[in-house]
Amino acid sequence: MAQPNSDAHQETIHFVKKNNLTSINERWDKSAIKDLFALPFNDLIFMSHKIHRESFNPNSVQLSTLLSIKTGGCAEDCGYCPQSSLYTTEVENTPILSLDEVITSAKAAKNAGASRFCMGAAWREPKQKDLDLVKEMVVSVKALGLETCATLGMLSYDQAEQLKDSGLDYYNHNLDTSPEFYGDIISTRTYQDRLETLENVRKANIHVCCGGIVGLGESLDDRIGLISQLANMETPPESVPINLLTQVEGTPLMGIEALDHFDFIRTIAVARITMPNSFVRLSAGRESMDDGIQALAFFAGANSIFYGDELLTTGNPNVEKDKLLFKRLNIKSI
Ligand code: SAM
Ligand code: DTB
Ligand code: SF4
């Protein structure tokens, strides 16, 4: 949150009063979020940048590297995802990686400059046998001096506790979109299922990484609904990935109208204002953005990226390209 008595703090207080909010982290009414989205673009990113500066060094960006530890063949039907077994895509199903393969990738990520290593699996939820192997992975990755993150689908409280005991720092589980639009995108798991997993992760004292995707064909109200869900959590997520849909051949969302990049930046800015203490991650979709749009995202308050030549199954700007971008913007990686 903005420092008491600073200009950004005063401006936020003014906004809060005008919209009858009692405390900015207490309750973000949808109407207040809607007002933010309706601001002229320059006013919005000026406001989000000022708030960003109050909590973070605006020239530092955190780097997380992803590894798909189990790819494809997923039983879920998420309409954006090339790993669902319901769609015919070019993704090749691969069984879970060995511990050695994961350690080799994690070492490479650390050498390239990542501070966090995130292991993703195309599961509805992990089976105990699989979880046992993931726990070993977490222990080994942590021993390299990296922060650890996993995204394995739904988790029970017991599973979350087991991961916590192995040293897991973050668990990624996204709400993806608003409760109202969710059913248009996913039918095999409910919004409530997702909220329960997030509660289990929070109760186990693992940092929560939770965000969504834009560009799914959702309305502005759906983007407002997603932000409202995230910002009004009892404790907002420590890390908020904002993904821009990467359209993949064979998935139901292939070919839909692409989102205007300025609307993507607006979403980053509103996430920054409503979750002033969270890391906001400029996530999937960077390959479709030029350097100017990415620079604008950092100005608007994004302060984390996925770093490495691949996300899970789709591409990402390569490490050299990102290093050059950071050099041109004088951004320090953390
Ligand atoms: N299977 C696990 C799950 O869904 O909980 C973890 C991995 S899943 C790929 C993690 C997140 O990646 C999804 O919730 C979604 O937000 C994002 N994602 C997946 N496919 C995407 C795509 N084509 N474009 C943008 N984001 C995507
Ligand atoms: C998140 O929010 N985005 C990442 C991570 N969490 C796991 C995944 C993006 C996936 C993009 C599509 C793919 O590469 O398969
Ligand atoms: Fe499976 Fe996750 Fe893809 Fe959904 S997003 S189909 S749960 S891998």
CSV table of N, CA, C and O in Angstrom, one decimal, residues 105-164:
chain,number,residue,atom,x,y,z
A,105,SER,N,17.5,-28.5,-15.4
A,105,SER,CA,16.8,-27.3,-15.9
A,105,SER,C,16.9,-26.2,-14.8
A,105,SER,O,17.0,-25.0,-15.2
A,106,ALA,N,16.7,-26.6,-13.6
A,106,ALA,CA,16.8,-25.5,-12.5
A,106,ALA,C,18.1,-24.9,-12.4
A,106,ALA,O,18.2,-23.7,-12.3
A,107,LYS,N,19.2,-25.7,-12.6
A,107,LYS,CA,20.5,-25.1,-12.6
A,107,LYS,C,20.7,-24.1,-13.7
A,107,LYS,O,21.3,-23.0,-13.5
A,108,ALA,N,20.2,-24.5,-14.9
A,108,ALA,CA,20.3,-23.6,-16.1
A,108,ALA,C,19.6,-22.3,-15.8
A,108,ALA,O,20.0,-21.2,-16.2
A,109,ALA,N,18.4,-22.4,-15.2
A,109,ALA,CA,17.6,-21.2,-14.9
A,109,ALA,C,18.3,-20.3,-14.0
A,109,ALA,O,18.3,-19.1,-14.1
A,110,LYS,N,18.9,-20.9,-12.9
A,110,LYS,CA,19.7,-20.1,-12.0
A,110,LYS,C,20.8,-19.4,-12.6
A,110,LYS,O,21.1,-18.2,-12.4
A,111,ASN,N,21.6,-20.2,-13.5
A,111,ASN,CA,22.7,-19.6,-14.1
A,111,ASN,C,22.3,-18.4,-15.1
A,111,ASN,O,23.1,-17.5,-15.3
A,112,ALA,N,21.1,-18.6,-15.6
A,112,ALA,CA,20.6,-17.5,-16.6
A,112,ALA,C,20.1,-16.3,-15.8
A,112,ALA,O,19.9,-15.2,-16.4
A,113,GLY,N,19.9,-16.4,-14.4
A,113,GLY,CA,19.6,-15.3,-13.6
A,113,GLY,C,18.2,-15.3,-13.0
A,113,GLY,O,17.8,-14.3,-12.4
A,114,ALA,N,17.5,-16.4,-13.1
A,114,ALA,CA,16.1,-16.5,-12.5
A,114,ALA,C,16.3,-16.6,-11.0
A,114,ALA,O,17.3,-17.2,-10.5
A,115,SER,N,15.3,-16.1,-10.2
A,115,SER,CA,15.3,-16.2,-8.8
A,115,SER,C,14.3,-17.2,-8.3
A,115,SER,O,14.3,-17.7,-7.2
A,116,ARG,N,13.3,-17.6,-9.2
A,116,ARG,CA,12.3,-18.6,-8.8
A,116,ARG,C,12.1,-19.6,-9.9
A,116,ARG,O,12.2,-19.2,-11.1
A,117,PHE,N,11.9,-20.8,-9.5
A,117,PHE,CA,11.7,-21.9,-10.5
A,117,PHE,C,10.3,-22.5,-10.3
A,117,PHE,O,10.0,-22.9,-9.2
A,118,CYS,N,9.5,-22.5,-11.4
A,118,CYS,CA,8.1,-22.9,-11.2
A,118,CYS,C,7.8,-24.2,-12.0
A,118,CYS,O,8.0,-24.2,-13.2
A,119,MET,N,7.4,-25.2,-11.3
A,119,MET,CA,7.2,-26.5,-12.0
A,119,MET,C,5.7,-26.7,-12.2
A,119,MET,O,4.9,-26.7,-11.3
A,120,GLY,N,5.3,-26.9,-13.5
A,120,GLY,CA,3.9,-27.0,-13.9
A,120,GLY,C,3.6,-28.4,-14.4
A,120,GLY,O,4.4,-29.0,-15.1
A,121,ALA,N,2.4,-28.9,-14.0
A,121,ALA,CA,2.0,-30.2,-14.5
A,121,ALA,C,0.6,-30.2,-15.0
A,121,ALA,O,-0.3,-29.6,-14.4
A,122,ALA,N,0.4,-30.9,-16.1
A,122,ALA,CA,-1.0,-30.9,-16.7
A,122,ALA,C,-1.8,-32.0,-16.0
A,122,ALA,O,-2.2,-33.0,-16.5
A,123,TRP,N,-2.2,-31.7,-14.7
A,123,TRP,CA,-3.0,-32.6,-14.0
A,123,TRP,C,-4.3,-31.9,-13.5
A,123,TRP,O,-4.3,-30.6,-13.3
A,124,ARG,N,-5.4,-32.7,-13.3
A,124,ARG,CA,-6.5,-32.1,-12.6
A,124,ARG,C,-6.2,-31.9,-11.2
A,124,ARG,O,-6.5,-30.9,-10.6
A,125,GLU,N,-5.5,-32.9,-10.6
A,125,GLU,CA,-4.9,-32.8,-9.3
A,125,GLU,C,-3.8,-33.9,-9.2
A,125,GLU,O,-3.9,-34.9,-9.9
A,126,PRO,N,-2.8,-33.7,-8.3
A,126,PRO,CA,-1.8,-34.7,-8.2
A,126,PRO,C,-2.2,-36.0,-7.5
A,126,PRO,O,-2.9,-35.9,-6.5
A,127,LYS,N,-1.7,-37.1,-7.9
A,127,LYS,CA,-1.9,-38.4,-7.1
A,127,LYS,C,-0.7,-38.4,-6.1
A,127,LYS,O,0.3,-37.8,-6.4
A,128,GLN,N,-0.9,-39.2,-5.1
A,128,GLN,CA,0.1,-39.2,-4.0
A,128,GLN,C,1.5,-39.6,-4.5
A,128,GLN,O,2.5,-39.0,-4.2
A,129,LYS,N,1.5,-40.6,-5.4
A,129,LYS,CA,2.8,-41.1,-6.0
A,129,LYS,C,3.5,-40.0,-6.7
A,129,LYS,O,4.7,-39.8,-6.6
A,130,ASP,N,2.7,-39.2,-7.5
A,130,ASP,CA,3.3,-38.1,-8.2
A,130,ASP,C,3.8,-37.0,-7.3
A,130,ASP,O,4.8,-36.4,-7.4
A,131,LEU,N,2.9,-36.7,-6.3
A,131,LEU,CA,3.3,-35.7,-5.3
A,131,LEU,C,4.6,-36.0,-4.6
A,131,LEU,O,5.4,-35.1,-4.3
A,132,ASP,N,4.8,-37.3,-4.3
A,132,ASP,CA,6.1,-37.7,-3.7
A,132,ASP,C,7.3,-37.3,-4.5
A,132,ASP,O,8.3,-36.8,-4.0
A,133,LEU,N,7.2,-37.5,-5.8
A,133,LEU,CA,8.3,-37.1,-6.7
A,133,LEU,C,8.4,-35.5,-6.7
A,133,LEU,O,9.5,-35.0,-6.7
A,134,VAL,N,7.3,-34.8,-6.8
A,134,VAL,CA,7.3,-33.4,-6.9
A,134,VAL,C,8.0,-32.8,-5.6
A,134,VAL,O,8.8,-31.9,-5.6
A,135,LYS,N,7.7,-33.5,-4.5
A,135,LYS,CA,8.3,-33.0,-3.2
A,135,LYS,C,9.8,-33.1,-3.2
A,135,LYS,O,10.5,-32.3,-2.8
A,136,GLU,N,10.3,-34.2,-3.8
A,136,GLU,CA,11.8,-34.4,-4.0
A,136,GLU,C,12.3,-33.3,-4.9
A,136,GLU,O,13.4,-32.7,-4.7
A,137,MET,N,11.5,-32.9,-5.9
A,137,MET,CA,11.9,-31.9,-6.8
A,137,MET,C,12.1,-30.5,-6.1
A,137,MET,O,13.0,-29.8,-6.2
A,138,VAL,N,11.1,-30.3,-5.3
A,138,VAL,CA,11.0,-29.0,-4.5
A,138,VAL,C,12.3,-28.9,-3.6
A,138,VAL,O,13.0,-27.9,-3.6
A,139,VAL,N,12.5,-30.0,-2.9
A,139,VAL,CA,13.7,-30.1,-2.0
A,139,VAL,C,15.0,-29.8,-2.8
A,139,VAL,O,15.8,-28.9,-2.4
A,140,SER,N,15.1,-30.4,-4.0
A,140,SER,CA,16.4,-30.3,-4.7
A,140,SER,C,16.5,-28.9,-5.3
A,140,SER,O,17.6,-28.3,-5.4
A,141,VAL,N,15.4,-28.3,-5.8
A,141,VAL,CA,15.4,-27.0,-6.4
A,141,VAL,C,15.8,-25.9,-5.4
A,141,VAL,O,16.6,-25.0,-5.6
A,142,LYS,N,15.2,-26.1,-4.2
A,142,LYS,CA,15.4,-25.2,-3.1
A,142,LYS,C,16.9,-25.2,-2.7
A,142,LYS,O,17.5,-24.2,-2.4
A,143,ALA,N,17.4,-26.4,-2.7
A,143,ALA,CA,18.8,-26.6,-2.3
A,143,ALA,C,19.8,-25.8,-3.2
A,143,ALA,O,20.9,-25.6,-2.9
A,144,LEU,N,19.3,-25.5,-4.4
A,144,LEU,CA,20.2,-24.8,-5.4
A,144,LEU,C,20.1,-23.3,-5.1
A,144,LEU,O,20.8,-22.5,-5.7
A,145,GLY,N,19.3,-22.9,-4.1
A,145,GLY,CA,19.2,-21.5,-3.7
A,145,GLY,C,18.1,-20.7,-4.5
A,145,GLY,O,18.2,-19.5,-4.6
A,146,LEU,N,17.2,-21.5,-5.1
A,146,LEU,CA,16.1,-20.8,-5.9
A,146,LEU,C,14.9,-20.8,-5.0
A,146,LEU,O,14.7,-21.8,-4.2
A,147,GLU,N,14.0,-19.8,-5.2
A,147,GLU,CA,12.7,-19.9,-4.7
A,147,GLU,C,11.9,-21.0,-5.5
A,147,GLU,O,12.1,-21.1,-6.7
A,148,THR,N,11.0,-21.7,-4.8
A,148,THR,CA,10.3,-22.7,-5.5
A,148,THR,C,8.8,-22.4,-5.7
A,148,THR,O,8.2,-21.8,-4.8
A,149,CYS,N,8.2,-22.8,-6.8
A,149,CYS,CA,6.8,-22.6,-7.1
A,149,CYS,C,6.3,-23.9,-7.8
A,149,CYS,O,7.1,-24.5,-8.6
A,150,ALA,N,5.1,-24.2,-7.6
A,150,ALA,CA,4.5,-25.3,-8.4
A,150,ALA,C,3.1,-25.0,-8.8
A,150,ALA,O,2.4,-24.2,-8.1
A,151,THR,N,2.6,-25.6,-9.9
A,151,THR,CA,1.3,-25.5,-10.3
A,151,THR,C,0.8,-26.8,-10.8
A,151,THR,O,1.3,-27.3,-11.9
A,152,LEU,N,0.0,-27.5,-10.0
A,152,LEU,CA,-0.2,-28.9,-10.2
A,152,LEU,C,-1.7,-29.2,-10.3
A,152,LEU,O,-2.1,-30.4,-10.3
A,153,GLY,N,-2.5,-28.2,-10.4
A,153,GLY,CA,-4.0,-28.4,-10.4
A,153,GLY,C,-4.5,-28.2,-9.0
A,153,GLY,O,-4.0,-27.6,-8.1
A,154,MET,N,-5.7,-28.9,-8.7
A,154,MET,CA,-6.3,-28.7,-7.4
A,154,MET,C,-5.5,-29.4,-6.3
A,154,MET,O,-4.9,-30.4,-6.5
A,155,LEU,N,-5.5,-28.8,-5.1
A,155,LEU,CA,-4.8,-29.4,-4.0
A,155,LEU,C,-5.7,-29.5,-2.8
A,155,LEU,O,-6.5,-28.6,-2.5
A,156,SER,N,-5.6,-30.6,-2.0
A,156,SER,CA,-6.3,-30.7,-0.7
A,156,SER,C,-5.4,-30.0,0.3
A,156,SER,O,-4.2,-29.7,0.0
A,157,TYR,N,-5.9,-29.8,1.5
A,157,TYR,CA,-5.1,-29.1,2.5
A,157,TYR,C,-3.9,-30.0,2.9
A,157,TYR,O,-2.8,-29.6,3.1
A,158,ASP,N,-4.1,-31.3,3.0
A,158,ASP,CA,-3.1,-32.3,3.3
A,158,ASP,C,-1.9,-32.2,2.2
A,158,ASP,O,-0.7,-32.2,2.6
A,159,GLN,N,-2.3,-32.1,1.0
A,159,GLN,CA,-1.3,-32.1,-0.1
A,159,GLN,C,-0.5,-30.7,0.0
A,159,GLN,O,0.7,-30.7,-0.2
A,160,ALA,N,-1.3,-29.7,0.3
A,160,ALA,CA,-0.6,-28.4,0.5
A,160,ALA,C,0.4,-28.4,1.6
A,160,ALA,O,1.5,-27.9,1.5
A,161,GLU,N,0.0,-29.0,2.7
A,161,GLU,CA,0.9,-29.1,3.9
A,161,GLU,C,2.2,-29.9,3.5
A,161,GLU,O,3.3,-29.6,3.9
A,162,GLN,N,2.0,-31.0,2.8
A,162,GLN,CA,3.1,-31.8,2.4
A,162,GLN,C,4.1,-31.0,1.5
A,162,GLN,O,5.3,-31.1,1.7
A,163,LEU,N,3.6,-30.2,0.6
A,163,LEU,CA,4.4,-29.3,-0.2
A,163,LEU,C,5.1,-28.3,0.6
A,163,LEU,O,6.3,-28.0,0.4
A,164,LYS,N,4.4,-27.7,1.6
A,164,LYS,CA,5.0,-26.7,2.4
A,164,LYS,C,6.2,-27.3,3.2
A,164,LYS,O,7.2,-26.7,3.3
